[in-house]
PDB file of C-alpha atoms in Angstrom:
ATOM      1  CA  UNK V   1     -23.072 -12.287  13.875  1.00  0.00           C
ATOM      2  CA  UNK V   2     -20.196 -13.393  11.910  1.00  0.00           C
ATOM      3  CA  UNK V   3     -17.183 -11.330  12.048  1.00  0.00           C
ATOM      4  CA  UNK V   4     -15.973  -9.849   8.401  1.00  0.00           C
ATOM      5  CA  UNK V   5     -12.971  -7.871   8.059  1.00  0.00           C
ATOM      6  CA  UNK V   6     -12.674  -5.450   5.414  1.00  0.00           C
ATOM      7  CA  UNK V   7      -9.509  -5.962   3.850  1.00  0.00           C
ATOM      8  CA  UNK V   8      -8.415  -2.673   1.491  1.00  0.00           C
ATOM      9  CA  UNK V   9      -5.473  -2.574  -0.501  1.00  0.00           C
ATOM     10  CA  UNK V  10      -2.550  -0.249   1.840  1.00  0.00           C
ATOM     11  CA  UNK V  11      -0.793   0.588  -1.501  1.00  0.00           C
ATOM     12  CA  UNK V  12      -1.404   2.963  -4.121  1.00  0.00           C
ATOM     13  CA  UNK V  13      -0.699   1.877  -7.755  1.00  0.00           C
ATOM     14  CA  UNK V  14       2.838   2.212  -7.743  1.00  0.00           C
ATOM     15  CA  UNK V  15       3.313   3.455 -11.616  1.00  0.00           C
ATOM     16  CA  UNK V  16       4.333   6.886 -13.764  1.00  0.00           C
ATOM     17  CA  UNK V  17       4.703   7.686 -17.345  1.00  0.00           C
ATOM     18  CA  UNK V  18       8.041   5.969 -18.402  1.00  0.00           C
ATOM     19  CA  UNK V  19       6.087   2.637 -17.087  1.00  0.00           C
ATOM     20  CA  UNK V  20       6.755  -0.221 -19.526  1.00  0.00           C
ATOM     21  CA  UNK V  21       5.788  -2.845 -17.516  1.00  0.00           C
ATOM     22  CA  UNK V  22       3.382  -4.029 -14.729  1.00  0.00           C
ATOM     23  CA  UNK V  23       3.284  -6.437 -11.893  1.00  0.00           C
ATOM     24  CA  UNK V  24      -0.544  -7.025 -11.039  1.00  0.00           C
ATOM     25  CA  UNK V  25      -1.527  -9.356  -8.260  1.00  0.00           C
ATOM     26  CA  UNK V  26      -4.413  -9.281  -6.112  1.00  0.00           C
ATOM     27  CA  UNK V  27      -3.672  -8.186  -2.519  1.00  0.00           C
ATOM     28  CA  UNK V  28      -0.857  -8.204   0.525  1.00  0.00           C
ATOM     29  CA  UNK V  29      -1.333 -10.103   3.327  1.00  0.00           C
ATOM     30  CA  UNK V  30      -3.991  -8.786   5.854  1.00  0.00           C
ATOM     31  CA  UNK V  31      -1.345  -7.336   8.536  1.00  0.00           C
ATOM     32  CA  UNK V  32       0.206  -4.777   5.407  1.00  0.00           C
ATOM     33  CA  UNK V  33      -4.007  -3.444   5.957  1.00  0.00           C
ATOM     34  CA  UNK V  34      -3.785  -3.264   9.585  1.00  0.00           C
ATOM     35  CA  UNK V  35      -0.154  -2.449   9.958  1.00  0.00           C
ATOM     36  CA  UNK V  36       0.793  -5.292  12.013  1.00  0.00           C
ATOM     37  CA  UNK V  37       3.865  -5.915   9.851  1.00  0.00           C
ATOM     38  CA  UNK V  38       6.321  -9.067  10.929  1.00  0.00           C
ATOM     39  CA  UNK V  39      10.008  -8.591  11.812  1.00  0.00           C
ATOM     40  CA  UNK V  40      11.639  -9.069   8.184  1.00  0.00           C
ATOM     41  CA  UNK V  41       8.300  -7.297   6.356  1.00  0.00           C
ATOM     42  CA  UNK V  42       9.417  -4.492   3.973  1.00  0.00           C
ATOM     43  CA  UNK V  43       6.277  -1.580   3.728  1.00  0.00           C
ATOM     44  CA  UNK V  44       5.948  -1.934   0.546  1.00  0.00           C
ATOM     45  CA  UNK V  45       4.539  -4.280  -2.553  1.00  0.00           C
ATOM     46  CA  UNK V  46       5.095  -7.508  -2.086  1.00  0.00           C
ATOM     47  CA  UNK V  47       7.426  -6.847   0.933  1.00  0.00           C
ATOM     48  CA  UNK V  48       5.977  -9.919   3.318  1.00  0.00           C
ATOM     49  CA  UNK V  49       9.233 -12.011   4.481  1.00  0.00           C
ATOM     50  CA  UNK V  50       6.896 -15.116   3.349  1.00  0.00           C
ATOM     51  CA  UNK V  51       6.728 -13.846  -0.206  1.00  0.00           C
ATOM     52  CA  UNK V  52       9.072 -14.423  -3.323  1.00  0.00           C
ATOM     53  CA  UNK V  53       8.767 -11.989  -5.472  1.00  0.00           C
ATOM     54  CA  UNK V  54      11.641  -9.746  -4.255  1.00  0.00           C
ATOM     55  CA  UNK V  55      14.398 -12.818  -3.422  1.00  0.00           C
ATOM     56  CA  UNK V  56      13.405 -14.042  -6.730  1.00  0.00           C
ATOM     57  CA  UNK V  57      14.296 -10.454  -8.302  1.00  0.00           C
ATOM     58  CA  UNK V  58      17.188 -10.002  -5.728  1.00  0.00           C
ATOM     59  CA  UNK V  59      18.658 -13.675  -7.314  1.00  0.00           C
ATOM     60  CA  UNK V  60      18.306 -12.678 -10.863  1.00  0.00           C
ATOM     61  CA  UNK V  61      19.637  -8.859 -10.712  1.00  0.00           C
ATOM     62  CA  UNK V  62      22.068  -9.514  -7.577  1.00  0.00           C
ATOM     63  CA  UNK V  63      20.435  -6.407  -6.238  1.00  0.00           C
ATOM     64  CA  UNK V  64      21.674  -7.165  -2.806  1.00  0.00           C
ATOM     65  CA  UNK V  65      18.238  -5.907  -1.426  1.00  0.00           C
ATOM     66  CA  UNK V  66      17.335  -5.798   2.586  1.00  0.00           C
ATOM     67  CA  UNK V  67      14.536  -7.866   4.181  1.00  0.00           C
ATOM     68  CA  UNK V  68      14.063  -5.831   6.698  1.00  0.00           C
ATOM     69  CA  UNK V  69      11.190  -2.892   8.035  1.00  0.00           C
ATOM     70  CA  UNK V  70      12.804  -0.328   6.732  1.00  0.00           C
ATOM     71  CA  UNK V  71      12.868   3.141   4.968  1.00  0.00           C
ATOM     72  CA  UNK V  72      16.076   1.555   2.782  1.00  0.00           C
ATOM     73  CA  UNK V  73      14.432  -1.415   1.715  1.00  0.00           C
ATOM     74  CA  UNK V  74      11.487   0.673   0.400  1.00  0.00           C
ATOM     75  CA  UNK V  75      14.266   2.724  -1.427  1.00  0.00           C
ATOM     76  CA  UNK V  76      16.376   0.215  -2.768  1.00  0.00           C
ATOM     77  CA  UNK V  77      12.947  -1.775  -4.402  1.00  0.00           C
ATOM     78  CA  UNK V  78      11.289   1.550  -5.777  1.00  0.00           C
ATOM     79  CA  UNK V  79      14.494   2.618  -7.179  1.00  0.00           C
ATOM     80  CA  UNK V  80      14.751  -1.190  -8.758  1.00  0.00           C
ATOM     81  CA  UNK V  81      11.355  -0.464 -10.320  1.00  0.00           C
ATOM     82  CA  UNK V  82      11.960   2.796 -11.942  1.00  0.00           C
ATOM     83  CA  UNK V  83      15.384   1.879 -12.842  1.00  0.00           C
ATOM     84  CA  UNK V  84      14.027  -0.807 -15.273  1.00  0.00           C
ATOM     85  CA  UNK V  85      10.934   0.835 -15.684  1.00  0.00           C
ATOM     86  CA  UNK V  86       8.256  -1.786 -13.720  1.00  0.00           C
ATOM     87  CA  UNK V  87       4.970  -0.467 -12.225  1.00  0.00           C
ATOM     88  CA  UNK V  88       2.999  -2.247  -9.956  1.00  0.00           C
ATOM     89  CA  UNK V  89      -0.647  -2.173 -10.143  1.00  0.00           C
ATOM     90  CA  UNK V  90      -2.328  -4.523  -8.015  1.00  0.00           C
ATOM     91  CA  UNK V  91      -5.834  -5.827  -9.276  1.00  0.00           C
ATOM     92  CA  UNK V  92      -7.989  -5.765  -6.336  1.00  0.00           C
ATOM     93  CA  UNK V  93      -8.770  -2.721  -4.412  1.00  0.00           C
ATOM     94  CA  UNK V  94     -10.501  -4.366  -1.771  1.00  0.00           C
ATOM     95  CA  UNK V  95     -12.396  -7.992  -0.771  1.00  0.00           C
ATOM     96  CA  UNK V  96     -14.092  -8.893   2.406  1.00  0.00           C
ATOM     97  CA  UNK V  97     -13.118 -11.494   4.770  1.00  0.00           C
ATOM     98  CA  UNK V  98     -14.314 -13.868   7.638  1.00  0.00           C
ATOM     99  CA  UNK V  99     -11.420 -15.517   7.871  1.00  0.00           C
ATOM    100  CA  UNK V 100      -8.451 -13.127   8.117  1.00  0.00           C
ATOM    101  CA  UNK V 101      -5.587 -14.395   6.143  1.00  0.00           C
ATOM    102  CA  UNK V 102      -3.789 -14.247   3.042  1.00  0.00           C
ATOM    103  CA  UNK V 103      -5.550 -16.395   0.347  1.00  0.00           C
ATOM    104  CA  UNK V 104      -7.305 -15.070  -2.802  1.00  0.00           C
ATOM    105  CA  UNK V 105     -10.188 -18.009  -2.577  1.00  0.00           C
ATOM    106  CA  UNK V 106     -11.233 -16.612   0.907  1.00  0.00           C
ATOM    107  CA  UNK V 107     -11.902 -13.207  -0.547  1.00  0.00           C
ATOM    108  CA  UNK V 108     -15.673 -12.054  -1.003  1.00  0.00           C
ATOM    109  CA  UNK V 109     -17.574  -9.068  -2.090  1.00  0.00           C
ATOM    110  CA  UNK V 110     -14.243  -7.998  -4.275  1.00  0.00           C
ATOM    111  CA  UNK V 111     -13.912  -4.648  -5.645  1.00  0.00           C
ATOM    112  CA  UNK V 112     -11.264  -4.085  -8.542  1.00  0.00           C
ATOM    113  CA  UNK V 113      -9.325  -1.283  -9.674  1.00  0.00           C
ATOM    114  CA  UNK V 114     -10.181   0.108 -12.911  1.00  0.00           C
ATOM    115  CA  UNK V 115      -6.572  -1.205 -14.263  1.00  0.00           C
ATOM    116  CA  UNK V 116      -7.936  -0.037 -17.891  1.00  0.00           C
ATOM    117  CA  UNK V 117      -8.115   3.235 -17.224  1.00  0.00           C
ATOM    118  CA  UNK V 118      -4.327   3.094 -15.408  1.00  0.00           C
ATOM    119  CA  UNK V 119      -3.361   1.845 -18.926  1.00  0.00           C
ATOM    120  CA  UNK V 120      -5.244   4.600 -20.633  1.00  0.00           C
ATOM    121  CA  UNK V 121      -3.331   7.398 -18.765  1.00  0.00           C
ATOM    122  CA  UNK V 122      -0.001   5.621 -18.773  1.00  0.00           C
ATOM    123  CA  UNK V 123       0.418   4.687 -22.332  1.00  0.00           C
ATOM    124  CA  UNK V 124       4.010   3.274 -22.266  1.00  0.00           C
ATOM    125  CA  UNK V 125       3.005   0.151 -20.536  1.00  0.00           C
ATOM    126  CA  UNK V 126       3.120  -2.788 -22.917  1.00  0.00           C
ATOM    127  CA  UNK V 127       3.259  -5.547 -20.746  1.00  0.00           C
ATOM    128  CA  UNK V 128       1.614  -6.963 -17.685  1.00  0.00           C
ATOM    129  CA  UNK V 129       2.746  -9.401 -15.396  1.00  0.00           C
ATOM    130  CA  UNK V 130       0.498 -11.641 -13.518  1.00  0.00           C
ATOM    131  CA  UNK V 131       1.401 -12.773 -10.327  1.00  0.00           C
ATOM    132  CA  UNK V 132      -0.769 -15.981 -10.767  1.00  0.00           C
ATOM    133  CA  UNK V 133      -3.039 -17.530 -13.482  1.00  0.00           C
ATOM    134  CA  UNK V 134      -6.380 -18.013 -14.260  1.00  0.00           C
ATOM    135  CA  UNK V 135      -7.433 -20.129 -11.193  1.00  0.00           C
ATOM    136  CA  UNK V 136     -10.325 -18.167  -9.321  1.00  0.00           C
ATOM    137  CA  UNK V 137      -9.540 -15.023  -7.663  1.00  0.00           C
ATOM    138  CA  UNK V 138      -5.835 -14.715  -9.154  1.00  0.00           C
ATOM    139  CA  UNK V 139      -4.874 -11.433 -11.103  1.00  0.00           C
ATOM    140  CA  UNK V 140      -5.603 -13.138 -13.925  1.00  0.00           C
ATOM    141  CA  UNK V 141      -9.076 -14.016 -13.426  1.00  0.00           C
ATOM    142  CA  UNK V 142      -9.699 -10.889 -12.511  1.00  0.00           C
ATOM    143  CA  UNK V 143      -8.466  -8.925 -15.323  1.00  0.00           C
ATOM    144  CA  UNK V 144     -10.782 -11.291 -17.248  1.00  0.00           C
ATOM    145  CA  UNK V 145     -13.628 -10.204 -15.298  1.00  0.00           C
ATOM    146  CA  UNK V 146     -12.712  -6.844 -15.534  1.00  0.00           C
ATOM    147  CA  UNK V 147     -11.736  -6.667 -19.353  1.00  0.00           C
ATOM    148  CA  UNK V 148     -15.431  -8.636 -19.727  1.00  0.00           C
ATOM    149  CA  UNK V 149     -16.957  -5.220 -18.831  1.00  0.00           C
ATOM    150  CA  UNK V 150     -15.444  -3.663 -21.911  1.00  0.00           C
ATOM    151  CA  UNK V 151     -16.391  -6.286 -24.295  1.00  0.00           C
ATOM    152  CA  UNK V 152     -12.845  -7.461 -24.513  1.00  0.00           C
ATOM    153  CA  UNK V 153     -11.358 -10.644 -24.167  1.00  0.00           C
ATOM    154  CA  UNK V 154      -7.713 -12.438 -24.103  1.00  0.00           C
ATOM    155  CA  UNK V 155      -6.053 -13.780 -27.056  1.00  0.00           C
ATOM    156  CA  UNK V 156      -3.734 -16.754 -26.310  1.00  0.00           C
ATOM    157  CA  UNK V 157      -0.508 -16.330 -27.479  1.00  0.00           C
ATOM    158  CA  UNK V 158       1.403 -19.284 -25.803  1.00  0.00           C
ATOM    159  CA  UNK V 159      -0.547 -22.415 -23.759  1.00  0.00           C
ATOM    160  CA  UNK V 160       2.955 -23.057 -22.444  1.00  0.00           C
ATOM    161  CA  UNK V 161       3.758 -21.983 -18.750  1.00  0.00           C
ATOM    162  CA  UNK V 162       4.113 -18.736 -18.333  1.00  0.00           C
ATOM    163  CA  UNK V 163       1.012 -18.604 -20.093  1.00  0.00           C
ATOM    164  CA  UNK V 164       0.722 -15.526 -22.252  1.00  0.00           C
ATOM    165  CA  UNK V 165      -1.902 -13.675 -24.308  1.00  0.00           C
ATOM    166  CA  UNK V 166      -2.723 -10.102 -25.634  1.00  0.00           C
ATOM    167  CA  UNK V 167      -5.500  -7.991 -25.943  1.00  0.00           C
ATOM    168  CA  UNK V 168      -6.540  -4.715 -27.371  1.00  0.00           C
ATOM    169  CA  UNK V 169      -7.140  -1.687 -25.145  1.00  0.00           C
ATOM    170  CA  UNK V 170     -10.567  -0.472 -26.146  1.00  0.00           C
ATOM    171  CA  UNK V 171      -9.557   3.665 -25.466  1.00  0.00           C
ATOM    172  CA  UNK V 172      -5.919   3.674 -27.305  1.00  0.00           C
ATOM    173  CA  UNK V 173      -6.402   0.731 -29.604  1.00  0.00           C
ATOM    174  CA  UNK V 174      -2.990  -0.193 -28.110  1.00  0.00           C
ATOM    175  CA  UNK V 175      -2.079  -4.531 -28.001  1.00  0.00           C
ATOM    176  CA  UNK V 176      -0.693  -5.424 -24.754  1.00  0.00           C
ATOM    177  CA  UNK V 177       0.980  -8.308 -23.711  1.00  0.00           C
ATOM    178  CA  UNK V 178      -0.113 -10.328 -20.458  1.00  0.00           C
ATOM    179  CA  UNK V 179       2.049 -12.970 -19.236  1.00  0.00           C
ATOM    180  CA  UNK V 180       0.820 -15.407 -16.322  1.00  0.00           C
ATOM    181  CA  UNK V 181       3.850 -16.219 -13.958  1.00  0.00           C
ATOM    182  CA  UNK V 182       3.882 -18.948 -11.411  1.00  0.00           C
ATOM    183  CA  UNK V 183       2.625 -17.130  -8.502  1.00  0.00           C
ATOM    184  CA  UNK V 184       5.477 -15.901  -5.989  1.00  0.00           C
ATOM    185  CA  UNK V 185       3.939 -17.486  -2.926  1.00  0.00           C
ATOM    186  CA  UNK V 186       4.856 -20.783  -1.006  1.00  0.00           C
ATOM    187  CA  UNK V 187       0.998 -21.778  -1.379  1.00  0.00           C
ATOM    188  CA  UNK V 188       2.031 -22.644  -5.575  1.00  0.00           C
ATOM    189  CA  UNK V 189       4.769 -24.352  -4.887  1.00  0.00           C
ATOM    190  CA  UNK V 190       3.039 -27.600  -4.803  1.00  0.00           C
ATOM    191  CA  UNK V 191       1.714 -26.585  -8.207  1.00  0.00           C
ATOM    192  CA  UNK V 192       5.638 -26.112  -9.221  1.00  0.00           C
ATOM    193  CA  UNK V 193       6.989 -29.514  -7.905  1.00  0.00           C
ATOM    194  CA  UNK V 194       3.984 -31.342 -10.489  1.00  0.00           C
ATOM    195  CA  UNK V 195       5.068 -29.932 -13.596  1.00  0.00           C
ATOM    196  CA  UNK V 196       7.130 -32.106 -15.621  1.00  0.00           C
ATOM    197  CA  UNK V 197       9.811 -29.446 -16.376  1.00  0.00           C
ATOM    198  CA  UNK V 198      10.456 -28.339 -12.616  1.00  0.00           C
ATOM    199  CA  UNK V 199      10.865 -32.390 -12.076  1.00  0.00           C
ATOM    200  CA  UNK V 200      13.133 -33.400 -14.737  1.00  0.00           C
ATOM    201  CA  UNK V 201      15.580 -30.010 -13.625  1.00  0.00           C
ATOM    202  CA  UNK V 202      15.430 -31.425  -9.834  1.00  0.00           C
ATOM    203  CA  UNK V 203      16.586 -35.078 -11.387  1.00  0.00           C
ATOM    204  CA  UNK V 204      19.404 -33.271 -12.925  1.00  0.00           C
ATOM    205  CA  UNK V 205      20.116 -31.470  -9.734  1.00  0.00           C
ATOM    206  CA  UNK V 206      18.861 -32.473  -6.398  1.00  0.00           C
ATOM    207  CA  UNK V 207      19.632 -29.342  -5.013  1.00  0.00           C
ATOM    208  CA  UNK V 208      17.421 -27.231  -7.486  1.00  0.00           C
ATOM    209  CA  UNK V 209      14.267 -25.775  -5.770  1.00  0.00           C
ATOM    210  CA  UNK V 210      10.917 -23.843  -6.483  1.00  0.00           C
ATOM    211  CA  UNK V 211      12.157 -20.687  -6.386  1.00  0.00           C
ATOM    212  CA  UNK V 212      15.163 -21.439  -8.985  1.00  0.00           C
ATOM    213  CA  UNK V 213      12.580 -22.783 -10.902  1.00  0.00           C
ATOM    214  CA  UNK V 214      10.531 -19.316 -10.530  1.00  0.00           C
ATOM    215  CA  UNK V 215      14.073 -16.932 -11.715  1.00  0.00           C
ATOM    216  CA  UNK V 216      14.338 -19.421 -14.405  1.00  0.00           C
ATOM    217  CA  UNK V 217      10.633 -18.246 -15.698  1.00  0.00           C
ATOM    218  CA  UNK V 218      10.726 -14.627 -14.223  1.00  0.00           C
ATOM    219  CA  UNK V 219      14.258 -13.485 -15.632  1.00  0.00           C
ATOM    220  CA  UNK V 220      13.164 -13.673 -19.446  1.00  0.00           C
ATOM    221  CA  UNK V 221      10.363 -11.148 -18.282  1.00  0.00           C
ATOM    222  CA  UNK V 222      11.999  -8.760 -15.849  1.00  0.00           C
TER     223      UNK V 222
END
């Protein structure tokens, strides 16, 4: 019998009522579940040393922020997040696996959070931030899925990467903005290096990477 491993979000929605903005992605790495963190992991969202999210916010704040398993580095990033008012509310509550690693196309039987209702209670929130785009099982084919269930839909906005649309909560009546980032993972960075933008900046300077490309994008968001 094949082997499945049940892999459930570690982290509560990480979010209270002066929320403005929110980070949604799918899940952490498998070892966050199990608590087989890495030398250089931070216990907390999006704290895997192979991640990008947090060098890519330590580059554009100079927040001077430690990689490292520690009660500090959880400080210094939750402090970060209320300081400029960011929540993080991560998409999928929990997906199945038979082969245990960190890719959203290898998740199955996927159960979401009820993100809505998150935006119901905390009414502040005006903008979500995608860690990924539509391709399947990203945050923001997801919260398509999801939003499908209400009889609501996405309104493009901008076709230009970051992609961005809005919608209209069905409770409050409130618009909100979504806005589809390049995702902070090494696994897009092939999808970086082929658009046309990323390539012309790299002819300009050969020693511009992915992940100035990504504080390029991120910092008019953050």
């Amino acid at each position: 019998m094949q082997y499945v491993f049940k892999h459930t979000h570690p982290y509560n929605p990480f979010i209270d009522y002066s929320t403005e903005k929110l980070i949604v992605g799918t899940l952490p790495p498998p070892r966050f579940t199990t608590g087989e963190l890495k030398d250089g992991d931070v216990d907390f969202c999006y704290g895997s040393k192979d991640g990008q999210l947090w060098p890519i916010l330590n580059k554009i704040f100079d927040l001077n922020l430690k990689f490292e398993t520690t009660v500090e580095a959880i400080a210094q990033r939750k402090a970060f997040l209320k300081h400029r008012k960011i929540g993080v509310c991560d998409i999928v509550a929990s997906a199945e696996r038979e082969k245990i690693d960190a890719s959203d196309i290898g998740m199955q039987n996927i159960e979401l959070r009820d993100v809505l209702s998150y935006l119901e209670k905390y009414t502040k929130v005006h903008t979500l931030l995608f860690t990924g785009g539509n391709s399947k099982n990203g945050p923001e084919y997801f919260f398509r899925k999801h939003l499908k269930e209400y009889s609501v839909s996405l309104v493009r906005i901008s076709d230009e990467v970051p992609r961005i649309h809005e919608f209209i909560h069905p409770s409050t009546g409130k618009t909100i903005k979504t806005v589809s980032l390049i995702a902070p993972s090494g696994a897009a960075n092939r999808a970086v290096g082929s658009l046309k933008e990323y390539k012309k900046m790299k002819l300009q300077d050969a020693t511009f990477n992915t992940v100035d490309f990504r504080v390029l994008q991120y910092k008019d968001f953050f």
